């Protein structure tokens, strides 16, 4: 059995297409599948439409979260409810072609892999967004010790063994593509060109994307805290020599009485201190969130009753 998990947040324009393309694509692999759409607190007619398709085919299941928890949480919720032996993840905006799942599944079986990721060769997003994504992958790759994450997103398929390991990770700041690499096992790639979303507006605002990137960087590398450390060290060395210079110029009597230099260094030091306090604050906040032990998501309803789908 194959489970396909799809997070849905205000995608009313796309659900019909999604339903037909996914059921079609999965039937080419097996008739024994389930599609778990996780409604992440949609405010439009998404839930209503999802439920109407569930009535049509109960393999199309609807997991309703109690509010908007963000798409990484929605994926986690869906994965926890998946019953299949093989479990796939895909965004609900059809940027990733569900038809590719067949070859991803094929690769998983024939090469005896545990996880197959879809790796994007081309992207069709706007250039600004594309540039930000590139920058993020560049930084993440250098500092996380996970080099393969380049151009890999949520689109993937894994077996039960990998999923169980994946679900055992309970941290609250979740960057799923990174976590998928973290668990290890044997992993492979299928290459594809990524489309632009098929309809509607992007549901991940720029701010949400930046937050996700920060989650990824803070939870997978010590780069931010290293920046503090090294800047502090370099600053100390610089100020040692500056101090030495002032002392000597005082002794030999060429000291300049300069307001501007004092003001400038004050501003400089002040802003650096604020920046680093912010970075420290990020760590403290993350530790605080982990210790609160709040759930990653809360389920309101689950539409999944079985019926014979052949008639
Ligand atoms: N999504 C979600 N909750 C959110 C934001 C987005 O479940 O708070 C879903 C959305 O419906 C879509 C997927 O996550 O199926 C990816 O969203 P989007 O395409 O807007 O993200 P991007 O392509 O910009 O990464
Ligand atoms: Mg998208």
Short mmCIF file of C-alpha atoms and ligand atoms in Angstrom, two decimals:
data_model
loop_
_atom_site.label_atom_id
_atom_site.label_comp_id
_atom_site.label_asym_id
_atom_site.label_seq_id
_atom_site.Cartn_x
_atom_site.Cartn_y
_atom_site.Cartn_z
CA UNK A 1 0.00 0.00 0.00
CA UNK A 2 1.14 3.53 -0.82
CA UNK A 3 0.22 6.64 1.17
CA UNK A 4 0.54 10.08 -0.35
CA UNK A 5 0.54 13.01 2.09
CA UNK A 6 -0.45 16.47 0.82
CA UNK A 7 -0.74 19.64 2.95
CA UNK A 8 -3.56 21.93 1.90
CA UNK A 9 -3.92 25.56 2.89
CA UNK A 10 -6.47 27.59 0.93
CA UNK A 11 -6.11 25.63 -2.29
CA UNK A 12 -9.78 25.59 -3.37
CA UNK A 13 -8.84 26.23 -7.01
CA UNK A 14 -6.57 23.21 -7.19
CA UNK A 15 -8.21 20.37 -5.29
CA UNK A 16 -10.22 18.97 -8.17
CA UNK A 17 -7.16 18.80 -10.43
CA UNK A 18 -5.16 17.42 -7.54
CA UNK A 19 -7.69 14.67 -6.90
CA UNK A 20 -7.82 13.46 -10.50
CA UNK A 21 -4.11 13.69 -11.21
CA UNK A 22 -3.09 11.97 -7.98
CA UNK A 23 -5.61 9.11 -8.11
CA UNK A 24 -4.67 8.57 -11.75
CA UNK A 25 -0.93 8.66 -11.07
CA UNK A 26 -1.14 6.34 -8.08
CA UNK A 27 -3.37 3.82 -9.90
CA UNK A 28 -0.52 3.23 -12.34
CA UNK A 29 1.48 1.88 -9.39
CA UNK A 30 -1.22 0.08 -7.41
CA UNK A 31 -4.95 0.34 -6.67
CA UNK A 32 -4.12 -0.07 -3.01
CA UNK A 33 -3.32 3.50 -2.06
CA UNK A 34 -4.50 6.32 0.17
CA UNK A 35 -4.15 10.05 -0.31
CA UNK A 36 -4.11 11.96 2.97
CA UNK A 37 -4.88 15.62 2.45
CA UNK A 38 -4.07 17.60 5.56
CA UNK A 39 -6.25 20.68 5.80
CA UNK A 40 -4.00 23.14 7.61
CA UNK A 41 -6.74 25.48 8.84
CA UNK A 42 -7.90 26.69 5.41
CA UNK A 43 -10.25 29.66 5.45
CA UNK A 44 -11.64 29.20 1.95
CA UNK A 45 -13.82 26.35 0.62
CA UNK A 46 -10.92 23.86 0.58
CA UNK A 47 -12.29 21.66 3.37
CA UNK A 48 -15.75 21.46 1.84
CA UNK A 49 -14.30 20.44 -1.53
CA UNK A 50 -11.91 17.97 0.06
CA UNK A 51 -14.81 16.32 1.88
CA UNK A 52 -16.86 16.07 -1.32
CA UNK A 53 -14.01 14.19 -3.01
CA UNK A 54 -13.68 11.96 0.03
CA UNK A 55 -17.33 10.96 -0.57
CA UNK A 56 -16.45 10.09 -4.16
CA UNK A 57 -13.47 7.92 -3.25
CA UNK A 58 -12.69 7.11 0.37
CA UNK A 59 -9.08 6.40 -0.47
CA UNK A 60 -8.92 10.19 -0.58
CA UNK A 61 -8.78 10.99 3.15
CA UNK A 62 -9.00 14.32 4.88
CA UNK A 63 -7.15 15.10 8.08
CA UNK A 64 -8.31 18.40 9.51
CA UNK A 65 -6.02 20.36 11.83
CA UNK A 66 -7.58 22.61 14.46
CA UNK A 67 -5.92 25.72 12.99
CA UNK A 68 -3.08 26.76 10.68
CA UNK A 69 0.10 25.12 12.01
CA UNK A 70 2.34 25.67 8.96
CA UNK A 71 3.13 23.22 6.22
CA UNK A 72 5.96 21.37 7.92
CA UNK A 73 3.61 20.57 10.80
CA UNK A 74 0.87 19.57 8.35
CA UNK A 75 3.21 17.10 6.67
CA UNK A 76 4.17 15.68 10.05
CA UNK A 77 0.49 15.20 10.93
CA UNK A 78 -0.23 13.42 7.65
CA UNK A 79 2.82 11.20 7.95
CA UNK A 80 1.76 10.12 11.43
CA UNK A 81 -1.62 9.01 10.08
CA UNK A 82 -0.28 7.22 7.00
CA UNK A 83 -0.87 3.48 6.89
CA UNK A 84 1.05 2.54 3.75
CA UNK A 85 4.18 0.52 3.39
CA UNK A 86 5.53 3.25 1.13
CA UNK A 87 4.88 6.86 1.97
CA UNK A 88 5.16 9.82 -0.38
CA UNK A 89 5.08 13.57 0.33
CA UNK A 90 3.99 16.19 -2.18
CA UNK A 91 2.96 19.87 -2.08
CA UNK A 92 -0.66 20.58 -2.92
CA UNK A 93 -0.01 23.15 -5.64
CA UNK A 94 1.05 20.62 -8.29
CA UNK A 95 4.49 22.17 -8.68
CA UNK A 96 5.78 18.62 -8.45
CA UNK A 97 4.27 16.17 -10.94
CA UNK A 98 2.45 13.27 -9.20
CA UNK A 99 3.07 11.21 -12.35
CA UNK A 100 6.74 11.07 -11.33
CA UNK A 101 5.84 9.08 -8.20
CA UNK A 102 5.71 5.90 -10.29
CA UNK A 103 9.36 6.18 -11.34
CA UNK A 104 10.38 7.26 -7.84
CA UNK A 105 8.67 4.18 -6.43
CA UNK A 106 10.24 2.05 -9.14
CA UNK A 107 13.70 3.34 -8.26
CA UNK A 108 13.08 2.73 -4.57
CA UNK A 109 12.27 -0.93 -5.28
CA UNK A 110 14.78 -1.74 -8.00
CA UNK A 111 17.76 -0.15 -6.27
CA UNK A 112 16.60 -1.20 -2.81
CA UNK A 113 16.68 2.31 -1.46
CA UNK A 114 14.88 3.58 1.64
CA UNK A 115 14.23 7.14 0.48
CA UNK A 116 14.01 8.67 -2.98
CA UNK A 117 13.97 12.46 -3.22
CA UNK A 118 12.80 14.48 -6.18
CA UNK A 119 15.66 16.78 -7.13
CA UNK A 120 14.84 19.88 -9.15
CA UNK A 121 16.85 20.60 -12.24
CA UNK A 122 14.96 23.68 -13.35
CA UNK A 123 12.66 25.93 -11.43
CA UNK A 124 9.92 28.15 -12.73
CA UNK A 125 9.48 30.41 -9.73
CA UNK A 126 9.94 34.18 -9.98
CA UNK A 127 13.58 35.26 -10.11
CA UNK A 128 13.53 36.99 -6.70
CA UNK A 129 12.24 33.88 -4.96
CA UNK A 130 14.58 31.69 -6.97
CA UNK A 131 17.57 33.81 -5.93
CA UNK A 132 16.58 33.57 -2.24
CA UNK A 133 16.16 29.80 -2.49
CA UNK A 134 19.57 29.53 -4.17
CA UNK A 135 21.19 31.65 -1.44
CA UNK A 136 19.59 29.53 1.27
CA UNK A 137 20.75 26.25 -0.28
CA UNK A 138 24.24 27.71 -0.70
CA UNK A 139 24.48 28.64 3.00
CA UNK A 140 22.77 25.48 4.19
CA UNK A 141 24.98 23.20 2.13
CA UNK A 142 28.19 24.82 3.39
CA UNK A 143 27.35 24.78 7.05
CA UNK A 144 25.03 21.89 7.80
CA UNK A 145 27.21 18.93 6.79
CA UNK A 146 24.26 17.87 4.66
CA UNK A 147 25.37 18.57 1.11
CA UNK A 148 22.69 16.69 -0.81
CA UNK A 149 19.87 18.95 0.30
CA UNK A 150 20.53 21.25 -2.67
CA UNK A 151 17.37 21.58 -4.74
CA UNK A 152 15.55 18.95 -2.73
CA UNK A 153 12.22 19.90 -1.21
CA UNK A 154 9.36 17.92 0.23
CA UNK A 155 8.63 15.82 -2.85
CA UNK A 156 9.83 12.33 -1.93
CA UNK A 157 8.91 8.72 -1.23
CA UNK A 158 10.20 6.48 1.54
CA UNK A 159 9.57 3.07 3.03
CA UNK A 160 8.10 2.30 6.43
CA UNK A 161 11.50 1.77 8.03
CA UNK A 162 12.66 5.25 7.05
CA UNK A 163 9.32 6.78 8.04
CA UNK A 164 9.49 5.27 11.52
CA UNK A 165 12.95 6.73 12.02
CA UNK A 166 11.71 10.04 10.65
CA UNK A 167 8.73 10.12 13.00
CA UNK A 168 10.96 9.40 15.98
CA UNK A 169 12.41 12.91 15.57
CA UNK A 170 10.24 15.04 17.79
CA UNK A 171 11.87 18.45 17.62
CA UNK A 172 9.56 21.41 17.26
CA UNK A 173 11.55 23.53 14.80
CA UNK A 174 11.18 21.32 11.82
CA UNK A 175 12.89 21.50 8.48
CA UNK A 176 11.74 18.25 6.95
CA UNK A 177 14.09 17.97 3.94
CA UNK A 178 17.04 18.31 6.34
CA UNK A 179 15.59 15.81 8.80
CA UNK A 180 15.04 13.33 5.97
CA UNK A 181 18.76 13.37 5.24
CA UNK A 182 19.63 13.29 8.91
CA UNK A 183 18.12 9.83 9.47
CA UNK A 184 20.51 8.22 7.00
CA UNK A 185 19.65 4.85 5.37
CA UNK A 186 20.21 4.50 1.63
CA UNK A 187 18.89 7.42 -0.32
CA UNK A 188 18.62 8.28 -3.99
CA UNK A 189 17.33 10.92 -6.37
CA UNK A 190 15.03 11.28 -9.31
CA UNK A 191 15.60 14.44 -11.35
CA UNK A 192 12.79 16.60 -12.70
CA UNK A 193 11.93 20.12 -13.80
CA UNK A 194 9.80 22.00 -11.34
CA UNK A 195 6.72 23.77 -12.65
CA UNK A 196 5.27 26.96 -11.26
CA UNK A 197 2.21 26.46 -9.05
CA UNK A 198 -0.78 25.49 -11.19
CA UNK A 199 -3.27 27.93 -9.71
CA UNK A 200 -3.79 30.37 -6.84
CA UNK A 201 -1.24 32.38 -4.91
CA UNK A 202 1.79 31.02 -3.04
CA UNK A 203 0.69 30.13 0.49
CA UNK A 204 4.18 30.40 1.92
CA UNK A 205 4.68 34.13 2.28
CA UNK A 206 8.21 35.48 1.98
CA UNK A 207 8.26 35.85 5.74
CA UNK A 208 7.21 32.20 6.25
CA UNK A 209 9.94 31.11 3.82
CA UNK A 210 12.57 33.16 5.64
CA UNK A 211 11.43 31.66 8.94
CA UNK A 212 11.72 28.18 7.48
CA UNK A 213 15.22 28.98 6.23
CA UNK A 214 16.15 30.24 9.72
CA UNK A 215 14.71 27.07 11.28
CA UNK A 216 16.85 25.04 8.92
CA UNK A 217 20.04 26.97 9.54
CA UNK A 218 19.64 27.24 13.31
CA UNK A 219 18.72 23.59 13.78
CA UNK A 220 21.28 22.08 11.43
CA UNK A 221 24.38 24.20 11.91
CA UNK A 222 26.24 26.24 14.47
CA UNK A 223 27.07 28.87 11.85
CA UNK A 224 25.19 31.74 13.57
CA UNK A 225 26.85 31.22 16.91
CA UNK A 226 30.25 30.76 15.20
CA UNK A 227 29.77 34.13 13.48
CA UNK A 228 29.37 35.74 16.91
CA UNK A 229 32.42 34.00 18.22
CA UNK A 230 34.75 34.85 15.36
CA UNK A 231 33.58 38.42 15.01
CA UNK A 232 34.17 38.82 18.73
CA UNK A 233 37.68 37.41 18.41
CA UNK A 234 38.60 39.52 15.39
CA UNK A 235 37.13 42.58 17.13
CA UNK A 236 39.27 41.95 20.19
CA UNK A 237 42.42 41.70 18.12
CA UNK A 238 41.58 44.86 16.18
CA UNK A 239 40.80 46.79 19.35
CA UNK A 240 44.00 45.59 20.97
CA UNK A 241 46.03 47.13 18.16
CA UNK A 242 43.89 50.25 18.09
CA UNK A 243 44.46 50.62 21.83
CA UNK A 244 48.15 50.14 21.40
CA UNK A 245 48.20 52.78 18.67
CA UNK A 246 46.37 55.34 20.80
CA UNK A 247 48.64 54.70 23.73
CA UNK A 248 51.78 55.16 21.67
CA UNK A 249 50.47 58.28 19.94
CA UNK A 250 49.61 59.69 23.37
CA UNK A 251 53.13 59.01 24.62
CA UNK A 252 54.86 60.55 21.63
CA UNK A 253 52.37 63.42 21.69
CA UNK A 254 50.48 63.18 18.39
CA UNK A 255 47.13 62.19 19.88
CA UNK A 256 44.06 63.51 18.03
CA UNK A 257 40.97 64.50 19.95
CA UNK A 258 38.35 62.92 17.72
CA UNK A 259 34.66 62.85 18.45
CA UNK A 260 33.75 61.15 15.23
CA UNK A 261 35.94 58.11 15.81
CA UNK A 262 34.45 57.63 19.25
CA UNK A 263 30.90 57.96 17.95
CA UNK A 264 31.53 55.63 15.06
CA UNK A 265 33.01 52.91 17.21
CA UNK A 266 30.16 53.34 19.68
CA UNK A 267 27.57 52.84 16.94
CA UNK A 268 29.50 49.94 15.55
CA UNK A 269 29.91 48.16 18.86
CA UNK A 270 26.34 48.88 19.83
CA UNK A 271 24.87 47.41 16.69
CA UNK A 272 27.11 44.35 16.76
CA UNK A 273 26.07 43.72 20.34
CA UNK A 274 22.39 43.97 19.47
CA UNK A 275 22.82 41.63 16.52
CA UNK A 276 24.55 39.01 18.62
CA UNK A 277 22.07 39.32 21.42
CA UNK A 278 19.46 38.60 18.80
CA UNK A 279 21.28 35.47 17.70
CA UNK A 280 21.64 34.31 21.28
CA UNK A 281 17.97 35.09 21.77
CA UNK A 282 17.10 32.82 18.83
CA UNK A 283 18.88 29.94 20.54
CA UNK A 284 17.28 30.62 23.88
CA UNK A 285 13.85 30.85 22.26
CA UNK A 286 14.36 27.54 20.49
CA UNK A 287 15.42 25.85 23.71
CA UNK A 288 12.39 27.37 25.41
CA UNK A 289 10.07 26.05 22.72
CA UNK A 290 11.49 22.55 23.00
CA UNK A 291 11.06 22.53 26.77
CA UNK A 292 7.42 23.56 26.53
CA UNK A 293 6.63 20.16 25.03
CA UNK A 294 3.69 21.44 23.07
CA UNK A 295 2.40 19.23 20.26
CA UNK A 296 3.52 20.05 16.71
CA UNK A 297 -0.10 19.96 15.52
CA UNK A 298 -3.60 19.29 16.84
CA UNK A 299 -6.09 17.19 14.88
CA UNK A 300 -9.73 18.25 14.72
CA UNK A 301 -11.25 15.59 12.47
CA UNK A 302 -10.18 12.70 10.26
CA UNK A 303 -12.37 11.59 7.38
CA UNK A 304 -11.18 8.12 6.53
CA UNK A 305 -13.96 5.51 6.78
CA UNK A 306 -13.34 2.71 4.32
CA UNK A 307 -15.66 1.54 1.60
CA UNK A 308 -15.38 -0.64 -1.47
CA UNK A 309 -14.00 1.67 -4.11
CA UNK A 310 -14.54 -0.58 -7.08
CA UNK A 311 -18.21 0.21 -7.48
N1 LIG B 1 0.71 25.10 3.10
C1 LIG B 1 0.19 24.67 4.31
N2 LIG B 1 0.19 25.54 5.37
C2 LIG B 1 0.72 26.80 5.28
C3 LIG B 1 1.28 27.21 4.05
C4 LIG B 1 1.26 26.34 2.98
O1 LIG B 1 -0.29 23.55 4.42
O2 LIG B 1 0.69 27.53 6.27
C5 LIG B 1 0.70 24.16 1.93
C6 LIG B 1 0.16 24.73 0.64
O3 LIG B 1 -1.23 24.58 0.53
C7 LIG B 1 0.90 23.91 -0.40
C8 LIG B 1 2.24 23.62 0.27
O4 LIG B 1 2.02 23.81 1.67
O5 LIG B 1 0.24 22.68 -0.65
C9 LIG B 1 3.35 24.50 -0.24
O6 LIG B 1 2.93 25.84 -0.22
P1 LIG B 1 3.36 26.88 -1.34
O7 LIG B 1 3.24 26.27 -2.67
O8 LIG B 1 2.63 28.13 -1.10
O9 LIG B 1 4.87 27.05 -0.94
P2 LIG B 1 6.15 27.35 -1.84
O10 LIG B 1 5.94 26.70 -3.17
O11 LIG B 1 6.20 28.82 -1.90
O12 LIG B 1 7.25 26.74 -1.04
MG1 LIG B 2 4.54 25.90 -4.14
#
